[in-house]
PDB file of C-alpha atoms in Angstrom:
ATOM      1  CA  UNK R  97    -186.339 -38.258  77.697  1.00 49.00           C
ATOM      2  CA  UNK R  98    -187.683 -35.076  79.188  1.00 52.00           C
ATOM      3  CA  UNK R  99    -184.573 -32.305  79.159  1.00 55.00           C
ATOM      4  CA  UNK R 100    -184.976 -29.140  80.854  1.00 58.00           C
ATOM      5  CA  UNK R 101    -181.556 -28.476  80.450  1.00 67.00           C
ATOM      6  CA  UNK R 102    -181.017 -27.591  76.851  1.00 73.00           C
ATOM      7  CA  UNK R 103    -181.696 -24.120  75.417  1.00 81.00           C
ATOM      8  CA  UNK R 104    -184.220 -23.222  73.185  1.00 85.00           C
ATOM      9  CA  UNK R 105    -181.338 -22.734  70.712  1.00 87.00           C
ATOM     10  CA  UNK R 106    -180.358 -26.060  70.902  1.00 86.00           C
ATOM     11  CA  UNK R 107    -183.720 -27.146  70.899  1.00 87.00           C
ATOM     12  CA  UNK R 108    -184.386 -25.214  67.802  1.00 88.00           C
ATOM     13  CA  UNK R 109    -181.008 -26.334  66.267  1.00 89.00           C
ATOM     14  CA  UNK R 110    -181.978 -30.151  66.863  1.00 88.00           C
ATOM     15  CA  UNK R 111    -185.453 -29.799  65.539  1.00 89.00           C
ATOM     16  CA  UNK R 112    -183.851 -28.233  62.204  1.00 90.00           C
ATOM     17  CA  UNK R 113    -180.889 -31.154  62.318  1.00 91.00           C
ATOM     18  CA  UNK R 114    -183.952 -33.912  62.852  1.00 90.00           C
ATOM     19  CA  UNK R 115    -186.175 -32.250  60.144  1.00 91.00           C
ATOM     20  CA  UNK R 116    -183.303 -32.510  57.334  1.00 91.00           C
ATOM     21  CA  UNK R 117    -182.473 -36.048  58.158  1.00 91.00           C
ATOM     22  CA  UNK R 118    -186.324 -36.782  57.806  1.00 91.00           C
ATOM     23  CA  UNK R 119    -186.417 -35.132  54.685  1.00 90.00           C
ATOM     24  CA  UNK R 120    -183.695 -36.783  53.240  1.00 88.00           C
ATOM     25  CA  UNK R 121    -184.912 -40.593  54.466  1.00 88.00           C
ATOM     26  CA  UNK R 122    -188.396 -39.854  53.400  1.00 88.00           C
ATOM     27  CA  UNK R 123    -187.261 -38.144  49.842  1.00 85.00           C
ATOM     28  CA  UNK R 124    -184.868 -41.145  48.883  1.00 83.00           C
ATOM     29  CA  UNK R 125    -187.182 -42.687  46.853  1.00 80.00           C
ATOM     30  CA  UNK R 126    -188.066 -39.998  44.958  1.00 80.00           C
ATOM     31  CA  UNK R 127    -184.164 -39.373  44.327  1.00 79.00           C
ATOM     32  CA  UNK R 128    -183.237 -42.856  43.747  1.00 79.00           C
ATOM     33  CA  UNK R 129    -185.575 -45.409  42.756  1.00 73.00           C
ATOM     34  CA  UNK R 130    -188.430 -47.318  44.259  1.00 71.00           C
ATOM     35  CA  UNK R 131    -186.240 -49.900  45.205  1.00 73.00           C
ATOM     36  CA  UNK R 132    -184.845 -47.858  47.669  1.00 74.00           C
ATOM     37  CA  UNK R 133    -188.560 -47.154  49.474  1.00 77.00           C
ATOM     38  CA  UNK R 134    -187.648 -49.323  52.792  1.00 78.00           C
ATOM     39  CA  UNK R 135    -185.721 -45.697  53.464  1.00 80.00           C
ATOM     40  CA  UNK R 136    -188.586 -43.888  54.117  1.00 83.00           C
ATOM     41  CA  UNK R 137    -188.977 -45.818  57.398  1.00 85.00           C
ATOM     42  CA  UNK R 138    -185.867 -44.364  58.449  1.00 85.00           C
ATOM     43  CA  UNK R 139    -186.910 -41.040  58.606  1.00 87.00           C
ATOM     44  CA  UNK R 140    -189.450 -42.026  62.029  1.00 89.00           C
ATOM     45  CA  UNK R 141    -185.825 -41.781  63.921  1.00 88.00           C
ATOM     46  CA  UNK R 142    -185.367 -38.292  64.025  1.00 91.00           C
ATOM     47  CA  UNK R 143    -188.593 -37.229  64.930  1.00 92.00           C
ATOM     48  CA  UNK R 144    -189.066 -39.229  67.508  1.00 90.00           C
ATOM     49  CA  UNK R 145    -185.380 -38.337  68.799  1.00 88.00           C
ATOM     50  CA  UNK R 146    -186.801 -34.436  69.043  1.00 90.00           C
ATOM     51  CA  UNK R 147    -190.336 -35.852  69.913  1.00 90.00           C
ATOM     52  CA  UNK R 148    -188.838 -37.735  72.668  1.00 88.00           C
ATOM     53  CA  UNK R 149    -186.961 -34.880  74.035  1.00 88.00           C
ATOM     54  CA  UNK R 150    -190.043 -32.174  73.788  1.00 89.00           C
ATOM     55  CA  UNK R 151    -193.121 -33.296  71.506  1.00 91.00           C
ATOM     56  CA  UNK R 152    -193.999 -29.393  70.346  1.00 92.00           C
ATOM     57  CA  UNK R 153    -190.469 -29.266  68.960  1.00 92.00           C
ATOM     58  CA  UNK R 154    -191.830 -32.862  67.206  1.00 92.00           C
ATOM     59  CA  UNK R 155    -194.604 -31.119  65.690  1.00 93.00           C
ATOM     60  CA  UNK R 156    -192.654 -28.544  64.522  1.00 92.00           C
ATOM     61  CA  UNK R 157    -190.344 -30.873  62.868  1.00 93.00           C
ATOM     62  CA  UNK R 158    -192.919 -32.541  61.574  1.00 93.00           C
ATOM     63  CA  UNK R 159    -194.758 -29.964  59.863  1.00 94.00           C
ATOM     64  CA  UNK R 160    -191.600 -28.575  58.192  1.00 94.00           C
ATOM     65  CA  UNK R 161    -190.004 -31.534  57.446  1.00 93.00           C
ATOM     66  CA  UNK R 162    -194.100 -31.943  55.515  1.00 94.00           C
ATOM     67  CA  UNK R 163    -193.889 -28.349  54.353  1.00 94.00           C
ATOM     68  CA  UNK R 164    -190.274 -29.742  52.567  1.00 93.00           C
ATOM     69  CA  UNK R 165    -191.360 -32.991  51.178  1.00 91.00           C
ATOM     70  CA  UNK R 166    -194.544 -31.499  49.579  1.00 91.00           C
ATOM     71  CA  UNK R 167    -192.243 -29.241  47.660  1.00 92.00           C
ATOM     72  CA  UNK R 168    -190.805 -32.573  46.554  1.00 90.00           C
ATOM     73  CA  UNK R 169    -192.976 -34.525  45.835  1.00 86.00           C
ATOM     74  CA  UNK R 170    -196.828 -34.082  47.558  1.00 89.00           C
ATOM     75  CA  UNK R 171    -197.464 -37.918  47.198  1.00 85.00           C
ATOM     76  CA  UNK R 172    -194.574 -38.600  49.889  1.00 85.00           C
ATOM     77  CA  UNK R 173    -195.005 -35.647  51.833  1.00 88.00           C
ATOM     78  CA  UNK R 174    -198.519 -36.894  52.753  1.00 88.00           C
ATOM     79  CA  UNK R 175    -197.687 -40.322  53.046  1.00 88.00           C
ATOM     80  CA  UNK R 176    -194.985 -39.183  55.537  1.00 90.00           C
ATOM     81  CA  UNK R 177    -197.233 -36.406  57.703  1.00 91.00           C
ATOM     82  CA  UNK R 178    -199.783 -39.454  58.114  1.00 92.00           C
ATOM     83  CA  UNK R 179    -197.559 -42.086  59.189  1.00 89.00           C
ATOM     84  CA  UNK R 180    -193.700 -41.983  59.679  1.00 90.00           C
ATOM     85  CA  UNK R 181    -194.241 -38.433  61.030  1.00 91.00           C
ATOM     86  CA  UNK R 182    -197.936 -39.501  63.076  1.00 91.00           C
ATOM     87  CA  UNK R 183    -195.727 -42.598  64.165  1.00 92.00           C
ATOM     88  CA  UNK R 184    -192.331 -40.999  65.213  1.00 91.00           C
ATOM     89  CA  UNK R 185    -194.165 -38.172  66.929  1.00 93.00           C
ATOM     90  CA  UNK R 186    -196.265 -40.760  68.916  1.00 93.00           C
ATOM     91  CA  UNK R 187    -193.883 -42.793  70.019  1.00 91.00           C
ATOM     92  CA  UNK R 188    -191.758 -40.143  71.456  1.00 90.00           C
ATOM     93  CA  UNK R 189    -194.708 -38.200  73.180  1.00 92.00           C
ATOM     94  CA  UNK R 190    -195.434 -41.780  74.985  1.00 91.00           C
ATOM     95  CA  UNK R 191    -191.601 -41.804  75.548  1.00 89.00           C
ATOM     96  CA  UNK R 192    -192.111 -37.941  76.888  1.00 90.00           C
ATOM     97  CA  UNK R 193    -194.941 -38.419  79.264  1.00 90.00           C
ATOM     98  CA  UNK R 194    -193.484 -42.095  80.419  1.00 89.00           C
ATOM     99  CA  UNK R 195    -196.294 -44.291  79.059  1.00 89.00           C
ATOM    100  CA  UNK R 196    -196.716 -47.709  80.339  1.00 90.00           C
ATOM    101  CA  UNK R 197    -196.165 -50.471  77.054  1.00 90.00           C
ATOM    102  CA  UNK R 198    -200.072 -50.847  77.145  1.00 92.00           C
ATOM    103  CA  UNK R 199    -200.782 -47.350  76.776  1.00 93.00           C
ATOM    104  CA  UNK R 200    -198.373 -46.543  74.574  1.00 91.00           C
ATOM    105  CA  UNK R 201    -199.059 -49.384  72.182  1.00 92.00           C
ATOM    106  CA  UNK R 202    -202.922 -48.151  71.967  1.00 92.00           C
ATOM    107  CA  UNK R 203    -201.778 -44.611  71.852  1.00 93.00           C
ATOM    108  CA  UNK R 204    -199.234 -45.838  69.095  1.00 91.00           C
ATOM    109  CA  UNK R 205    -201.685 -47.989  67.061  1.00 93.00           C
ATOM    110  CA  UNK R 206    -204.434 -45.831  67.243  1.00 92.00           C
ATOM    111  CA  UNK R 207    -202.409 -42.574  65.889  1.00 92.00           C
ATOM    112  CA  UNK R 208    -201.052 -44.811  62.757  1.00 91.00           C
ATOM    113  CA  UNK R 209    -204.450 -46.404  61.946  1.00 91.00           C
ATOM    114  CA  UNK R 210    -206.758 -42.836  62.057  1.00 92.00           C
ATOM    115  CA  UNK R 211    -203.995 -41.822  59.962  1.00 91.00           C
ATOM    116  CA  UNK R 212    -203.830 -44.920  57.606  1.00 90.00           C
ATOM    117  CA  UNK R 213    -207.206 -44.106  57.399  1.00 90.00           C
ATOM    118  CA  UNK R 214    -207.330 -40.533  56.336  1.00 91.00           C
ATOM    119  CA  UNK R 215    -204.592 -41.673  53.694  1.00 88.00           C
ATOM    120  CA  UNK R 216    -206.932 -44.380  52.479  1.00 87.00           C
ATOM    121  CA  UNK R 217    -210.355 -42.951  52.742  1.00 86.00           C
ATOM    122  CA  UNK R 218    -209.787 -38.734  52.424  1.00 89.00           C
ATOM    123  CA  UNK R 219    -207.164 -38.864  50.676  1.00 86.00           C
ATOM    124  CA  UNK R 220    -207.493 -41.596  48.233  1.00 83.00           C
ATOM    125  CA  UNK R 221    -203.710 -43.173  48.569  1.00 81.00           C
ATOM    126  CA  UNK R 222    -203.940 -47.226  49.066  1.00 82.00           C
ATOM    127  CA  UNK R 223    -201.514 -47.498  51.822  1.00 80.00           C
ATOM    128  CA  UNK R 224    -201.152 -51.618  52.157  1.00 77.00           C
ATOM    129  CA  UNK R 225    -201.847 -52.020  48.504  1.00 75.00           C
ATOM    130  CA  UNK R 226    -205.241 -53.893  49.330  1.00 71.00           C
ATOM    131  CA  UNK R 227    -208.351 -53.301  46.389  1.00 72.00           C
ATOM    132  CA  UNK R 228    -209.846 -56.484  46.112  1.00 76.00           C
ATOM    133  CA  UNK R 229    -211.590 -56.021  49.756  1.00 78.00           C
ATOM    134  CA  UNK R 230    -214.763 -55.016  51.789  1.00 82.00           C
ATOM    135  CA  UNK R 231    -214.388 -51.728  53.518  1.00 81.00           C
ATOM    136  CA  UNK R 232    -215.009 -53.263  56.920  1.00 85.00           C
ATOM    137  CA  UNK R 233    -212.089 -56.099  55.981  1.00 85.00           C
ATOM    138  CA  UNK R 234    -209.700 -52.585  54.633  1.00 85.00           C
ATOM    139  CA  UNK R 235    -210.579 -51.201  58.256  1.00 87.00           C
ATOM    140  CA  UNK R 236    -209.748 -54.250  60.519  1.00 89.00           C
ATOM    141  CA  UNK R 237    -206.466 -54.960  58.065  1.00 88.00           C
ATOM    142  CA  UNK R 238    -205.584 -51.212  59.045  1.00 88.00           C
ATOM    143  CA  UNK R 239    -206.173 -51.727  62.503  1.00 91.00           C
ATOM    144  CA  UNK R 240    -204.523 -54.951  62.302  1.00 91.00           C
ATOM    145  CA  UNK R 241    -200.959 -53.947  61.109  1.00 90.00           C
ATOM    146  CA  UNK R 242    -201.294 -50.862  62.593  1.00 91.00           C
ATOM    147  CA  UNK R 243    -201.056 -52.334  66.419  1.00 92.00           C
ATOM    148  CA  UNK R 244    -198.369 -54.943  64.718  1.00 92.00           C
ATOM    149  CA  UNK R 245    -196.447 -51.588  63.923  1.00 89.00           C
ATOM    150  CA  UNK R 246    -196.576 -50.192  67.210  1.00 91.00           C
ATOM    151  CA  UNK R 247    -195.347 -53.249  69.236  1.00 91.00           C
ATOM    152  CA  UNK R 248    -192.471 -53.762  66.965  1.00 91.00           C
ATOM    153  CA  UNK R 249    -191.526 -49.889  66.623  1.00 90.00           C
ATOM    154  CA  UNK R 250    -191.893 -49.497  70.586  1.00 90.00           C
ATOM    155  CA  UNK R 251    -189.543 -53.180  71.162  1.00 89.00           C
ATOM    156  CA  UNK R 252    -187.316 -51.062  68.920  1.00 87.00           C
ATOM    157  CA  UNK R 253    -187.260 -47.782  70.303  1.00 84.00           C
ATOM    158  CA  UNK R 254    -187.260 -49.420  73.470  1.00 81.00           C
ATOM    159  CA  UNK R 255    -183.498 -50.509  72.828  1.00 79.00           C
ATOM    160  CA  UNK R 256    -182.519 -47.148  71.117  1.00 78.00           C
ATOM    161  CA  UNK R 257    -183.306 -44.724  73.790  1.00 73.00           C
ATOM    162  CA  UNK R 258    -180.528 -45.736  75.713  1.00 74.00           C
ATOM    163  CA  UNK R 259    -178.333 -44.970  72.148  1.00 76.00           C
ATOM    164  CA  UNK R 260    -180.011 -41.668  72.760  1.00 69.00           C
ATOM    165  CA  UNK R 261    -179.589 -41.077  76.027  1.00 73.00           C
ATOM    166  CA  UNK R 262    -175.285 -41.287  75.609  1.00 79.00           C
ATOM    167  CA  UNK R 263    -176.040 -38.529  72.460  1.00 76.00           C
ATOM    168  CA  UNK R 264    -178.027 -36.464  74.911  1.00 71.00           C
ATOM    169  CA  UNK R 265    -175.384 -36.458  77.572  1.00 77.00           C
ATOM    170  CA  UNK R 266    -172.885 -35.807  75.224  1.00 77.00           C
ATOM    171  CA  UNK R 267    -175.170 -32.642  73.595  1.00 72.00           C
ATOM    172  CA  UNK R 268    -175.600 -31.308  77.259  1.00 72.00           C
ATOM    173  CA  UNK R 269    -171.565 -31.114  77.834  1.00 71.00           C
ATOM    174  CA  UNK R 270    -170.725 -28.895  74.724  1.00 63.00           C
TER     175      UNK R 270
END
């Protein structure tokens, strides 16, 4: 949803808004318990929301809303830059720049798995919880969920943006 129409105030304001909420979904199992991880998946909403609305406010959000997390905890804050944050920020550039399905699921799957990857390989977190496998199998498993990922969090997003869309029109009126 490319808006021209809201200030950079607002913008700035919504950004800051969308970074807390992040924070919040990606820190609740750190506050909580583990049994409360499914949260963190939440916290791909607001950036995509900003994202969606003007991708370098995304980034911004994103490296902030990284910035606060790694004060946290730095486990989750790099779990989050490299995929609810790579994710939420990719799906709402394709959103920005009007991406066909077909480009947007490739642009999608192939943001999550290079960062599944650097998570795995750089940084040394297992992200799918998978040790007992070749490094060619670990790569194709990555590559694997990671385009499963993308359909399912575009059929998703699909349906929300119109959710958005009513929030946006009601931002522009105050």
């Amino acid at each position: 949803m490319k808006n021209d129409n809201l200030s950079k105030t607002k913008l700035l304001t919504l950004a800051a808004m969308m970074c807390v909420i992040s924070t919040i979904f990606q820190c609740a199992p750190f506050f909580l318990t583990e049994f409360f991880v499914f949260l963190t998946m939440f916290s791909i909403v607001p950036i995509y929301i900003i994202s969606e609305i003007n991708p370098k406010y995304g980034m911004i959000s994103v490296a902030v809303t990284f910035f606060i997390v790694c004060m946290i905890t730095v486990h989750e804050g790099c779990m989050f830059v490299f995929t609810n944050g790579l994710l939420g920020l990719s799906l709402g550039f394709c959103k920005y720049k009007k991406y066909s399905f077909i480009k947007s699921m490739v642009a999608v799957s192939l943001c999550l798995c290079t960062g599944m990857l650097i998570l795995n390989f750089l940084i040394g977190i297992n992200v799918l919880g998978v040790s007992s496998v070749s490094t060619g199998q670990l790569v194709g498993i990555i590559f694997g969920v990671s385009i499963i990922v993308a359909i399912v969090m575009l059929l998703i997003f699909k349906y929300l943006s119109k959710v958005f869309r009513v929030l946006m029109n009601f931002m522009e009126r105050s």
